[in-house]
Amino acid sequence: FAVGDYVVFCICLLLSLLIGIYYAITGGRQATTDEFLMANRKMSAAPVSVSLFVTIMSAITVLGVPAEVFQHGTSYWMFGFSYFLFTPIVAHCFIPVFYDMKITSVYEYLERRYSKIVRLCGVVSFILMMIVYMGVVLYAPSLAINAVTGLNVWISVVGLCLVCTIYTVCGGLKAVIWTDVFQVGPVIMVLAQIIVIAIGCNKLGGISKVFQIAFDAGKLAPINFDPSPFEAHTFWSLCIGGSFLCMSIYGVNQASVQRFLCCKTKLQAQISIYLNLPLLHLVMFIGCSIGLLIYSQYRCDNPLHYDTKPDQLLLYYVMNVLGEYPGIPGLFIACLFCASLRWTISSSFNSLATVTMTDIIRPHFKMADRRATIISKTLVCGYALLCLCMTLIASQMPSVLKAALSILGIMGGPMLSLFLLGIYCRHINHKGALAGFMVSMVLVFWVGFGSIVFRVNNQTQGKPPLFLEQACYLETNMTTPTIPPTFTQVDVYTGINIIYKLSYMWYSGFSFLISLLISTVVSLCTG
């Protein structure tokens, strides 16, 4: 980092902190739980839509999509089809139900529809999911940035966690939303990535040159209609399976639903999810474009040959190719950290405090609203410390990143099933819902986490060695291209192990089918 990079980076963090302080000393000064947790239910569609968008965005998205495209081509872009399916479902099936109930925690619905024990199961699952996820997503970008800038991992982890905790405690949900709006603007996310694309394409001779290189190398993948659920990225897994995954994230996750519920009207809440649609497609396009750009730059000098991890490719590119431009690396690193803090810190802390207060504490302890607000702010600080502990554990687990990427489908799928069955299947009673939830959770846990362990234990098999593209030898004036080494593919997914090959995109859909079957049988048997 040069001096200019540090200046840009620190300004971005300082502005986030100032937003929290502003909302702490204005309005109702976050003195009530309704203002602290729900922004007094007076937010409009535009800021909620932007906040919703960046709540879902994380460093895994910013780093992961380009890495996926670099290695496997643009097949991942088909995930964009799912956006057209889940958006109207969330807008017209989930939002009206939750908004009309005037609830604070989405899990209040589970008690009204089923029972207290079902509500408790949903709350515990959400808390566990977010704790695991936020620890990993915070550690992953810190580790990557350490590898390319030399910035100490724990300094970045503790410092950024502290900043987000302060502005969340001081400013409540208003600060979280308006900080999201600031950070997703042209200064941080979109502009930073567009600048990277513009400068990178200019260095290579234009965007047409980038796409020509990608086309010649077969990186522009056509639509794959293979119906097999064991193929990672097909039209069906990304469109249908991806829709279930997105519904579990946008439709029933407290971090998302809390934003819908803080809108002025139900119509504003529905508009916010539709406004989010073009933003999601923009991010998909930018991520795929950066992946093709990195491939075009490094196809003849693959960084993966030098022990660079796939998730570090984007930062490797920014520091080595764009480092000569003052402030650009700092702007992009700020973009990365802001993206990683969306769900991991500010949004997670506020939503975790909300469900803990609404679903666990208040039903059992009567207290004044001011005292409840103080406890809510204390909970934010407590979850901040817990996040740091999870980050410490994550640093000792080599495969925890893949576990974090799958956790949304593994734990979100069974929760989605509880809501879908509750809304559309009147014959499902609380015993059936609980049985379906438990069975689907166990089975999806077995498949999801079992596949991660299985791949780690067999990662040296079935993996061809890296070699350069044949065209690179001609570009480097070598007269005779080197023939890639002979490799015999070893199929380790045999027998019962074939279940571990199930695409992670199907986890939520898989759990829904299991829940539907088990819940129906148990409900019919128990009346």
Short mmCIF file of C-alpha atoms in Angstrom, two decimals:
data_model
loop_
_atom_site.label_atom_id
_atom_site.label_comp_id
_atom_site.label_asym_id
_atom_site.label_seq_id
_atom_site.Cartn_x
_atom_site.Cartn_y
_atom_site.Cartn_z
CA PHE A 1 0.00 0.00 0.00
CA ALA A 2 1.10 3.54 -0.77
CA VAL A 3 0.11 6.52 1.38
CA GLY A 4 -2.81 7.33 -0.94
CA ASP A 5 -4.20 3.81 -0.57
CA TYR A 6 -4.22 4.05 3.22
CA VAL A 7 -5.91 7.46 3.04
CA VAL A 8 -8.75 6.16 0.82
CA PHE A 9 -9.20 3.07 2.97
CA CYS A 10 -9.32 4.99 6.27
CA ILE A 11 -11.74 7.63 4.91
CA CYS A 12 -14.23 4.91 4.00
CA LEU A 13 -14.13 3.41 7.48
CA LEU A 14 -14.32 6.84 9.14
CA LEU A 15 -17.45 7.79 7.18
CA SER A 16 -19.11 4.54 8.30
CA LEU A 17 -18.33 5.43 11.92
CA LEU A 18 -19.65 8.97 11.53
CA ILE A 19 -22.98 7.72 10.15
CA GLY A 20 -23.50 5.67 13.30
CA ILE A 21 -22.65 8.63 15.54
CA TYR A 22 -25.03 10.89 13.57
CA TYR A 23 -28.01 8.61 14.13
CA ALA A 24 -27.03 8.21 17.77
CA ILE A 25 -27.45 11.95 18.43
CA THR A 26 -30.41 12.71 16.14
CA GLY A 27 -34.07 11.68 16.04
CA GLY A 28 -35.05 9.47 18.94
CA ARG A 29 -31.37 8.75 19.65
CA GLN A 30 -32.02 5.00 19.40
CA ALA A 31 -33.70 5.08 22.83
CA THR A 32 -36.41 2.53 22.01
CA THR A 33 -36.22 -1.01 20.69
CA ASP A 34 -38.53 -0.11 17.80
CA GLU A 35 -36.13 2.60 16.61
CA PHE A 36 -32.94 0.66 17.37
CA LEU A 37 -34.08 -2.63 15.83
CA MET A 38 -36.73 -1.57 13.27
CA ALA A 39 -35.86 2.08 12.37
CA ASN A 40 -39.37 3.03 13.61
CA ARG A 41 -40.77 1.22 10.54
CA LYS A 42 -40.44 4.44 8.52
CA MET A 43 -37.85 3.55 5.89
CA SER A 44 -38.58 4.00 2.17
CA ALA A 45 -38.01 1.45 -0.59
CA ALA A 46 -34.81 2.87 -2.12
CA PRO A 47 -32.43 2.76 0.89
CA VAL A 48 -33.93 -0.55 2.05
CA SER A 49 -33.36 -2.06 -1.41
CA VAL A 50 -29.73 -0.97 -1.46
CA SER A 51 -29.18 -2.18 2.11
CA LEU A 52 -30.86 -5.47 1.28
CA PHE A 53 -28.58 -5.87 -1.71
CA VAL A 54 -25.37 -5.28 0.24
CA THR A 55 -26.61 -7.39 3.16
CA ILE A 56 -26.47 -10.40 0.85
CA MET A 57 -23.19 -9.34 -0.72
CA SER A 58 -20.04 -10.49 1.01
CA ALA A 59 -16.34 -10.86 0.34
CA ILE A 60 -17.10 -14.41 -0.76
CA THR A 61 -19.17 -12.99 -3.62
CA VAL A 62 -16.64 -10.31 -4.55
CA LEU A 63 -13.73 -12.78 -4.48
CA GLY A 64 -15.55 -16.00 -5.32
CA VAL A 65 -17.34 -15.17 -8.60
CA PRO A 66 -14.18 -14.02 -10.44
CA ALA A 67 -12.30 -17.06 -9.09
CA GLU A 68 -15.08 -19.38 -10.30
CA VAL A 69 -15.10 -17.81 -13.77
CA PHE A 70 -11.28 -17.89 -13.95
CA GLN A 71 -11.22 -21.63 -13.29
CA HIS A 72 -14.42 -22.95 -14.85
CA GLY A 73 -15.75 -20.32 -17.24
CA THR A 74 -18.99 -18.36 -17.20
CA SER A 75 -21.38 -21.24 -16.39
CA TYR A 76 -22.07 -19.57 -13.02
CA TRP A 77 -23.82 -16.65 -14.75
CA MET A 78 -26.91 -18.85 -15.18
CA PHE A 79 -27.54 -18.25 -11.47
CA GLY A 80 -29.02 -14.96 -12.66
CA PHE A 81 -32.06 -16.85 -13.99
CA SER A 82 -33.06 -17.66 -10.41
CA TYR A 83 -33.38 -13.95 -9.64
CA PHE A 84 -36.41 -13.72 -11.93
CA LEU A 85 -38.09 -16.63 -10.11
CA PHE A 86 -37.52 -15.90 -6.43
CA THR A 87 -38.13 -12.13 -6.58
CA PRO A 88 -41.91 -12.23 -7.27
CA ILE A 89 -42.30 -15.16 -4.86
CA VAL A 90 -40.72 -13.20 -2.01
CA ALA A 91 -42.59 -10.00 -2.96
CA HIS A 92 -46.07 -11.52 -3.17
CA CYS A 93 -45.93 -14.65 -1.01
CA PHE A 94 -43.65 -13.90 1.95
CA ILE A 95 -43.68 -10.11 2.43
CA PRO A 96 -47.51 -9.72 2.66
CA VAL A 97 -47.73 -12.45 5.30
CA PHE A 98 -44.97 -11.06 7.52
CA TYR A 99 -45.81 -7.38 7.05
CA ASP A 100 -49.51 -7.77 7.85
CA MET A 101 -48.63 -9.58 11.09
CA LYS A 102 -46.67 -6.52 12.31
CA ILE A 103 -43.94 -8.75 13.72
CA THR A 104 -40.38 -7.83 14.66
CA SER A 105 -38.80 -11.26 14.36
CA VAL A 106 -39.73 -13.45 11.40
CA TYR A 107 -39.71 -16.42 13.77
CA GLU A 108 -42.78 -15.05 15.57
CA TYR A 109 -44.69 -16.49 12.64
CA LEU A 110 -43.54 -20.00 13.52
CA GLU A 111 -45.08 -19.79 16.99
CA ARG A 112 -48.39 -18.46 15.71
CA ARG A 113 -48.57 -21.08 12.98
CA TYR A 114 -47.09 -24.06 14.84
CA SER A 115 -45.85 -23.84 18.43
CA LYS A 116 -43.20 -22.30 20.70
CA ILE A 117 -40.83 -25.24 20.26
CA VAL A 118 -40.88 -24.84 16.47
CA ARG A 119 -40.15 -21.14 16.88
CA LEU A 120 -37.25 -21.92 19.19
CA CYS A 121 -35.82 -24.39 16.67
CA GLY A 122 -35.93 -21.71 13.97
CA VAL A 123 -34.26 -19.13 16.20
CA VAL A 124 -31.46 -21.47 17.31
CA SER A 125 -30.79 -22.53 13.71
CA PHE A 126 -30.59 -18.91 12.58
CA ILE A 127 -28.22 -17.93 15.40
CA LEU A 128 -25.91 -20.88 14.75
CA MET A 129 -25.94 -20.25 10.99
CA MET A 130 -25.07 -16.57 11.29
CA ILE A 131 -22.37 -17.08 13.93
CA VAL A 132 -20.57 -19.64 11.77
CA TYR A 133 -21.02 -17.60 8.62
CA MET A 134 -19.94 -14.23 9.98
CA GLY A 135 -16.77 -15.60 11.58
CA VAL A 136 -15.65 -17.24 8.36
CA VAL A 137 -16.57 -14.38 6.03
CA LEU A 138 -14.68 -11.93 8.21
CA TYR A 139 -11.57 -14.11 8.34
CA ALA A 140 -11.49 -15.01 4.63
CA PRO A 141 -10.88 -11.51 3.20
CA SER A 142 -8.50 -10.65 6.04
CA LEU A 143 -6.42 -13.69 5.18
CA ALA A 144 -6.46 -12.86 1.48
CA ILE A 145 -5.51 -9.23 2.05
CA ASN A 146 -2.70 -10.29 4.37
CA ALA A 147 -1.29 -12.44 1.58
CA VAL A 148 -1.05 -9.55 -0.88
CA THR A 149 -0.53 -6.44 1.27
CA GLY A 150 1.25 -7.71 4.38
CA LEU A 151 -1.43 -6.17 6.64
CA ASN A 152 -1.65 -8.26 9.79
CA VAL A 153 -4.74 -10.49 9.78
CA TRP A 154 -5.73 -9.86 13.38
CA ILE A 155 -5.27 -6.10 13.15
CA SER A 156 -7.74 -5.98 10.25
CA VAL A 157 -10.15 -8.42 11.92
CA VAL A 158 -10.25 -6.65 15.29
CA GLY A 159 -10.19 -3.12 13.86
CA LEU A 160 -13.01 -3.61 11.39
CA CYS A 161 -15.09 -5.58 13.86
CA LEU A 162 -14.70 -2.71 16.33
CA VAL A 163 -15.74 -0.05 13.80
CA CYS A 164 -18.88 -1.93 12.79
CA THR A 165 -19.82 -2.68 16.38
CA ILE A 166 -19.58 1.01 17.29
CA TYR A 167 -21.75 2.28 14.44
CA THR A 168 -24.28 -0.51 14.94
CA VAL A 169 -24.58 0.08 18.69
CA CYS A 170 -24.70 3.86 18.31
CA GLY A 171 -26.94 4.17 15.27
CA GLY A 172 -29.04 1.00 15.25
CA LEU A 173 -30.74 -0.24 12.08
CA LYS A 174 -30.86 3.27 10.56
CA ALA A 175 -27.07 3.47 10.70
CA VAL A 176 -26.74 -0.04 9.28
CA ILE A 177 -29.03 0.78 6.34
CA TRP A 178 -27.58 4.21 5.54
CA THR A 179 -24.01 2.93 5.96
CA ASP A 180 -24.90 0.21 3.47
CA VAL A 181 -26.24 2.87 1.10
CA PHE A 182 -23.01 4.86 1.35
CA GLN A 183 -20.74 1.87 1.02
CA VAL A 184 -22.50 0.38 -2.00
CA GLY A 185 -22.33 3.66 -3.89
CA PRO A 186 -19.87 4.64 -6.61
CA VAL A 187 -17.17 5.38 -4.05
CA ILE A 188 -16.89 1.82 -2.82
CA MET A 189 -18.36 -1.16 -4.60
CA VAL A 190 -19.63 -0.64 -8.13
CA LEU A 191 -17.24 2.13 -9.10
CA ALA A 192 -14.21 0.31 -7.70
CA GLN A 193 -14.95 -2.81 -9.73
CA ILE A 194 -15.79 -0.85 -12.88
CA ILE A 195 -12.48 1.01 -12.58
CA VAL A 196 -10.68 -2.32 -12.33
CA ILE A 197 -12.45 -3.54 -15.48
CA ALA A 198 -11.78 -0.30 -17.39
CA ILE A 199 -8.07 -0.14 -16.56
CA GLY A 200 -7.57 -3.88 -17.05
CA CYS A 201 -9.29 -3.94 -20.44
CA ASN A 202 -7.29 -0.92 -21.57
CA LYS A 203 -4.05 -2.70 -20.69
CA LEU A 204 -5.06 -5.74 -22.75
CA GLY A 205 -6.24 -3.80 -25.78
CA GLY A 206 -9.95 -3.36 -25.13
CA ILE A 207 -12.92 -5.36 -23.90
CA SER A 208 -13.34 -7.05 -27.30
CA LYS A 209 -9.83 -8.50 -26.92
CA VAL A 210 -10.73 -9.88 -23.48
CA PHE A 211 -13.85 -11.62 -24.76
CA GLN A 212 -12.01 -12.90 -27.82
CA ILE A 213 -9.37 -14.53 -25.63
CA ALA A 214 -12.09 -16.02 -23.42
CA PHE A 215 -14.02 -17.29 -26.46
CA ASP A 216 -10.94 -18.92 -27.99
CA ALA A 217 -10.19 -20.66 -24.69
CA GLY A 218 -13.77 -21.92 -24.27
CA LYS A 219 -14.42 -19.84 -21.16
CA LEU A 220 -17.70 -18.43 -22.50
CA ALA A 221 -19.78 -21.41 -21.46
CA PRO A 222 -23.12 -22.14 -23.20
CA ILE A 223 -26.25 -23.00 -21.21
CA ASN A 224 -25.95 -26.51 -19.80
CA PHE A 225 -29.31 -28.33 -19.70
CA ASP A 226 -27.91 -31.51 -18.13
CA PRO A 227 -30.65 -32.69 -15.71
CA SER A 228 -28.19 -34.47 -13.41
CA PRO A 229 -28.28 -33.05 -9.85
CA PHE A 230 -24.64 -34.08 -9.48
CA GLU A 231 -23.42 -31.45 -11.96
CA ALA A 232 -22.41 -28.36 -10.01
CA HIS A 233 -23.61 -25.66 -12.41
CA THR A 234 -26.42 -26.48 -14.84
CA PHE A 235 -29.46 -24.48 -15.89
CA TRP A 236 -31.64 -26.56 -13.54
CA SER A 237 -29.37 -26.45 -10.48
CA LEU A 238 -28.68 -22.72 -10.80
CA CYS A 239 -32.21 -21.70 -11.80
CA ILE A 240 -34.46 -24.03 -9.77
CA GLY A 241 -32.08 -24.98 -6.97
CA GLY A 242 -30.77 -21.41 -6.86
CA SER A 243 -34.32 -20.10 -6.44
CA PHE A 244 -34.80 -22.19 -3.29
CA LEU A 245 -31.44 -21.00 -2.00
CA CYS A 246 -32.31 -17.34 -2.65
CA MET A 247 -35.73 -17.74 -1.03
CA SER A 248 -34.06 -19.03 2.11
CA ILE A 249 -31.81 -15.95 2.10
CA TYR A 250 -34.27 -13.23 1.08
CA GLY A 251 -37.61 -14.70 2.14
CA VAL A 252 -37.16 -16.11 5.65
CA ASN A 253 -33.76 -14.93 6.91
CA GLN A 254 -34.08 -12.34 9.68
CA ALA A 255 -31.26 -10.20 8.22
CA SER A 256 -33.35 -9.68 5.07
CA VAL A 257 -36.92 -9.78 6.40
CA GLN A 258 -36.05 -7.21 9.07
CA ARG A 259 -35.42 -4.73 6.27
CA PHE A 260 -38.79 -5.40 4.64
CA LEU A 261 -40.55 -4.96 7.96
CA CYS A 262 -38.98 -1.56 8.62
CA CYS A 263 -40.57 -0.06 5.47
CA LYS A 264 -43.35 2.54 5.72
CA THR A 265 -45.88 0.42 3.84
CA LYS A 266 -46.24 -3.07 2.44
CA LEU A 267 -46.00 -1.66 -1.08
CA GLN A 268 -42.68 0.00 -0.24
CA ALA A 269 -41.39 -3.34 1.04
CA GLN A 270 -42.43 -5.07 -2.20
CA ILE A 271 -40.91 -2.33 -4.34
CA SER A 272 -37.61 -2.70 -2.45
CA ILE A 273 -37.20 -6.33 -3.51
CA TYR A 274 -37.97 -5.48 -7.15
CA LEU A 275 -35.46 -2.62 -7.07
CA ASN A 276 -32.92 -5.15 -5.85
CA LEU A 277 -33.29 -7.26 -9.02
CA PRO A 278 -31.21 -5.13 -11.43
CA LEU A 279 -28.55 -4.65 -8.74
CA LEU A 280 -28.10 -8.41 -8.44
CA HIS A 281 -27.72 -8.78 -12.20
CA LEU A 282 -25.23 -5.91 -12.27
CA VAL A 283 -23.06 -7.64 -9.68
CA MET A 284 -23.24 -10.92 -11.61
CA PHE A 285 -22.13 -9.20 -14.82
CA ILE A 286 -19.30 -7.35 -13.08
CA GLY A 287 -18.07 -10.49 -11.31
CA CYS A 288 -18.04 -12.57 -14.50
CA SER A 289 -16.33 -9.77 -16.43
CA ILE A 290 -13.58 -9.45 -13.84
CA GLY A 291 -13.10 -13.23 -13.89
CA LEU A 292 -12.62 -13.18 -17.68
CA LEU A 293 -10.30 -10.19 -17.35
CA ILE A 294 -8.10 -11.97 -14.81
CA TYR A 295 -8.02 -15.07 -17.01
CA SER A 296 -7.01 -13.01 -20.05
CA GLN A 297 -4.20 -11.42 -18.07
CA TYR A 298 -2.83 -14.56 -16.42
CA ARG A 299 -3.61 -17.36 -18.88
CA CYS A 300 0.11 -17.59 -19.69
CA ASP A 301 1.32 -17.08 -16.13
CA ASN A 302 -1.23 -18.81 -13.92
CA PRO A 303 -0.90 -17.52 -10.32
CA LEU A 304 -2.24 -20.86 -9.09
CA HIS A 305 1.14 -22.30 -10.07
CA TYR A 306 2.72 -20.19 -7.31
CA ASP A 307 0.61 -21.36 -4.37
CA THR A 308 -1.87 -18.51 -4.84
CA LYS A 309 -5.30 -19.64 -3.68
CA PRO A 310 -8.27 -19.07 -6.01
CA ASP A 311 -9.90 -16.63 -3.56
CA GLN A 312 -6.74 -14.50 -3.71
CA LEU A 313 -6.77 -14.11 -7.51
CA LEU A 314 -8.67 -10.83 -7.60
CA LEU A 315 -6.47 -9.15 -4.99
CA TYR A 316 -3.38 -10.58 -6.68
CA TYR A 317 -4.55 -8.94 -9.90
CA VAL A 318 -5.36 -5.60 -8.29
CA MET A 319 -2.02 -5.32 -6.50
CA ASN A 320 0.16 -6.51 -9.39
CA VAL A 321 -1.57 -4.96 -12.38
CA LEU A 322 -3.23 -1.85 -10.92
CA GLY A 323 -0.74 -1.06 -8.17
CA GLU A 324 0.86 1.68 -10.28
CA TYR A 325 -2.30 3.79 -10.03
CA PRO A 326 -2.33 5.71 -6.69
CA GLY A 327 -5.44 5.10 -4.62
CA ILE A 328 -6.91 2.34 -6.80
CA PRO A 329 -5.69 -0.58 -4.62
CA GLY A 330 -6.86 1.29 -1.51
CA LEU A 331 -10.28 1.92 -3.06
CA PHE A 332 -10.66 -1.70 -4.00
CA ILE A 333 -9.51 -3.03 -0.63
CA ALA A 334 -12.05 -0.70 1.00
CA CYS A 335 -14.66 -2.14 -1.37
CA LEU A 336 -13.70 -5.67 -0.35
CA PHE A 337 -13.84 -4.99 3.37
CA CYS A 338 -17.14 -3.13 3.11
CA ALA A 339 -18.59 -6.06 1.17
CA SER A 340 -17.36 -8.55 3.75
CA LEU A 341 -18.92 -6.57 6.59
CA ARG A 342 -22.43 -6.49 5.11
CA TRP A 343 -23.75 -9.73 6.49
CA THR A 344 -20.82 -10.55 8.72
CA ILE A 345 -20.91 -7.61 11.07
CA SER A 346 -23.47 -4.81 10.98
CA SER A 347 -26.45 -6.65 9.48
CA SER A 348 -25.77 -9.84 11.41
CA PHE A 349 -25.27 -8.14 14.74
CA ASN A 350 -28.49 -6.17 14.44
CA SER A 351 -30.57 -9.16 13.30
CA LEU A 352 -29.05 -11.46 15.93
CA ALA A 353 -29.82 -8.92 18.65
CA THR A 354 -33.37 -8.66 17.30
CA VAL A 355 -34.18 -12.38 17.39
CA THR A 356 -32.44 -12.87 20.74
CA MET A 357 -34.44 -10.06 22.35
CA THR A 358 -37.76 -10.81 20.62
CA ASP A 359 -37.73 -14.61 20.61
CA ILE A 360 -35.74 -15.57 23.71
CA ILE A 361 -35.55 -12.76 26.29
CA ARG A 362 -38.82 -10.79 26.10
CA PRO A 363 -41.18 -13.80 26.11
CA HIS A 364 -39.77 -14.78 29.52
CA PHE A 365 -38.77 -11.49 31.14
CA LYS A 366 -40.91 -8.38 31.44
CA MET A 367 -38.93 -5.13 31.24
CA ALA A 368 -39.21 -1.47 30.31
CA ASP A 369 -38.45 -0.56 26.71
CA ARG A 370 -35.42 1.54 27.63
CA ARG A 371 -33.87 -1.37 29.52
CA ALA A 372 -34.62 -3.69 26.60
CA THR A 373 -32.81 -1.27 24.27
CA ILE A 374 -29.73 -1.28 26.51
CA ILE A 375 -29.76 -5.08 26.59
CA SER A 376 -30.10 -5.15 22.78
CA LYS A 377 -27.02 -2.96 22.43
CA THR A 378 -25.18 -5.19 24.90
CA LEU A 379 -26.14 -8.21 22.79
CA VAL A 380 -24.53 -6.55 19.76
CA CYS A 381 -21.26 -6.25 21.71
CA GLY A 382 -21.57 -9.87 22.87
CA TYR A 383 -22.05 -11.17 19.35
CA ALA A 384 -19.05 -9.08 18.26
CA LEU A 385 -16.86 -10.95 20.74
CA LEU A 386 -18.37 -14.25 19.62
CA CYS A 387 -17.58 -13.32 16.03
CA LEU A 388 -13.94 -12.79 16.95
CA CYS A 389 -13.87 -16.20 18.66
CA MET A 390 -15.30 -17.85 15.53
CA THR A 391 -12.67 -16.07 13.47
CA LEU A 392 -9.97 -17.55 15.70
CA ILE A 393 -11.44 -21.03 15.22
CA ALA A 394 -11.80 -20.44 11.47
CA SER A 395 -8.09 -19.69 11.22
CA GLN A 396 -7.34 -23.24 12.43
CA MET A 397 -9.71 -25.01 10.02
CA PRO A 398 -8.41 -25.44 6.45
CA SER A 399 -11.77 -26.29 4.86
CA VAL A 400 -14.03 -23.95 6.81
CA LEU A 401 -14.45 -21.58 3.86
CA LYS A 402 -16.25 -24.22 1.79
CA ALA A 403 -18.35 -25.07 4.83
CA ALA A 404 -19.36 -21.40 5.09
CA LEU A 405 -20.38 -21.28 1.42
CA SER A 406 -22.66 -24.27 1.93
CA ILE A 407 -24.06 -23.30 5.33
CA LEU A 408 -26.74 -21.07 3.81
CA GLY A 409 -28.19 -23.98 1.89
CA ILE A 410 -27.62 -26.58 4.61
CA MET A 411 -29.25 -24.66 7.47
CA GLY A 412 -31.37 -22.23 5.48
CA GLY A 413 -33.16 -24.96 3.52
CA PRO A 414 -34.89 -26.64 6.49
CA MET A 415 -35.93 -23.22 7.82
CA LEU A 416 -37.37 -22.28 4.43
CA SER A 417 -39.38 -25.49 4.51
CA LEU A 418 -41.02 -24.52 7.81
CA PHE A 419 -42.33 -21.28 6.31
CA LEU A 420 -43.35 -22.66 2.92
CA LEU A 421 -45.25 -25.54 4.47
CA GLY A 422 -46.81 -23.25 7.06
CA ILE A 423 -48.09 -20.78 4.48
CA TYR A 424 -49.25 -23.15 1.75
CA CYS A 425 -49.96 -26.51 3.44
CA ARG A 426 -52.80 -26.13 5.93
CA HIS A 427 -52.75 -29.84 6.75
CA ILE A 428 -49.26 -29.65 8.33
CA ASN A 429 -49.43 -29.49 12.14
CA HIS A 430 -46.66 -28.59 14.57
CA LYS A 431 -45.62 -32.21 15.14
CA GLY A 432 -45.26 -32.82 11.41
CA ALA A 433 -43.40 -29.54 10.89
CA LEU A 434 -40.97 -30.32 13.71
CA ALA A 435 -40.36 -33.88 12.44
CA GLY A 436 -39.80 -32.67 8.88
CA PHE A 437 -37.44 -29.94 10.08
CA MET A 438 -35.36 -32.33 12.19
CA VAL A 439 -35.11 -35.08 9.55
CA SER A 440 -34.27 -32.69 6.72
CA MET A 441 -31.69 -30.90 8.87
CA VAL A 442 -29.93 -34.17 9.73
CA LEU A 443 -29.92 -35.45 6.15
CA VAL A 444 -28.77 -32.17 4.59
CA PHE A 445 -26.09 -31.84 7.29
CA TRP A 446 -24.87 -35.33 6.39
CA VAL A 447 -24.78 -34.59 2.67
CA GLY A 448 -23.44 -31.04 2.91
CA PHE A 449 -20.74 -31.29 5.54
CA GLY A 450 -20.01 -34.89 4.57
CA SER A 451 -19.18 -33.75 1.03
CA ILE A 452 -16.76 -31.14 2.37
CA VAL A 453 -14.93 -33.71 4.52
CA PHE A 454 -14.97 -36.22 1.66
CA ARG A 455 -13.46 -33.75 -0.81
CA VAL A 456 -10.74 -32.71 1.62
CA ASN A 457 -9.81 -36.36 2.22
CA ASN A 458 -9.72 -37.04 -1.52
CA GLN A 459 -8.44 -33.73 -2.84
CA THR A 460 -5.29 -35.26 -4.35
CA GLN A 461 -7.33 -37.67 -6.47
CA GLY A 462 -9.36 -36.80 -9.54
CA LYS A 463 -7.56 -33.48 -9.93
CA PRO A 464 -5.52 -32.89 -13.10
CA PRO A 465 -2.22 -30.99 -12.89
CA LEU A 466 -2.15 -27.35 -13.93
CA PHE A 467 -0.70 -26.44 -17.31
CA LEU A 468 -0.72 -23.35 -19.50
CA GLU A 469 -3.08 -22.82 -22.41
CA GLN A 470 -1.59 -24.04 -25.71
CA ALA A 471 -2.02 -20.58 -27.24
CA CYS A 472 0.35 -19.17 -24.63
CA TYR A 473 3.30 -21.08 -26.06
CA LEU A 474 2.76 -19.44 -29.44
CA GLU A 475 2.46 -16.00 -27.83
CA THR A 476 5.78 -16.53 -26.04
CA ASN A 477 7.48 -17.50 -29.34
CA MET A 478 8.01 -21.14 -28.43
CA THR A 479 8.21 -23.14 -31.65
CA THR A 480 6.84 -26.40 -30.26
CA PRO A 481 4.03 -26.32 -27.73
CA THR A 482 4.61 -28.56 -24.75
CA ILE A 483 2.15 -31.45 -24.65
CA PRO A 484 0.19 -31.44 -21.37
CA PRO A 485 1.09 -34.38 -19.12
CA THR A 486 -1.01 -37.52 -19.36
CA PHE A 487 -3.58 -37.77 -16.62
CA THR A 488 -5.98 -40.56 -15.74
CA GLN A 489 -9.15 -39.26 -14.11
CA VAL A 490 -9.95 -41.09 -10.87
CA ASP A 491 -13.66 -41.21 -10.05
CA VAL A 492 -13.84 -41.17 -6.25
CA TYR A 493 -17.65 -40.76 -6.18
CA THR A 494 -18.63 -44.41 -6.30
CA GLY A 495 -21.29 -46.37 -4.41
CA ILE A 496 -22.88 -44.47 -1.53
CA ASN A 497 -20.30 -41.73 -1.99
CA ILE A 498 -22.19 -40.50 -5.05
CA ILE A 499 -24.48 -38.54 -2.70
CA TYR A 500 -21.51 -36.31 -1.80
CA LYS A 501 -21.40 -35.14 -5.41
CA LEU A 502 -24.83 -33.47 -5.09
CA SER A 503 -24.59 -29.84 -6.18
CA TYR A 504 -24.70 -27.45 -3.22
CA MET A 505 -27.30 -25.47 -5.17
CA TRP A 506 -29.78 -28.28 -4.51
CA TYR A 507 -29.39 -28.34 -0.71
CA SER A 508 -32.37 -26.04 -0.03
CA GLY A 509 -34.60 -27.75 -2.59
CA PHE A 510 -33.53 -31.19 -1.34
CA SER A 511 -34.41 -30.28 2.26
CA PHE A 512 -37.81 -28.92 1.16
CA LEU A 513 -38.77 -32.18 -0.54
CA ILE A 514 -37.73 -34.17 2.53
CA SER A 515 -39.64 -31.84 4.86
CA LEU A 516 -42.75 -32.00 2.69
CA LEU A 517 -42.73 -35.80 2.72
CA ILE A 518 -41.97 -36.29 6.44
CA SER A 519 -44.25 -33.44 7.60
CA THR A 520 -47.19 -34.75 5.59
CA VAL A 521 -46.84 -38.32 6.86
CA VAL A 522 -46.42 -37.31 10.51
CA SER A 523 -49.26 -34.75 10.34
CA LEU A 524 -51.65 -37.31 8.88
CA CYS A 525 -50.65 -39.87 11.51
CA THR A 526 -51.06 -37.42 14.42
CA GLY A 527 -54.22 -35.69 13.23
#
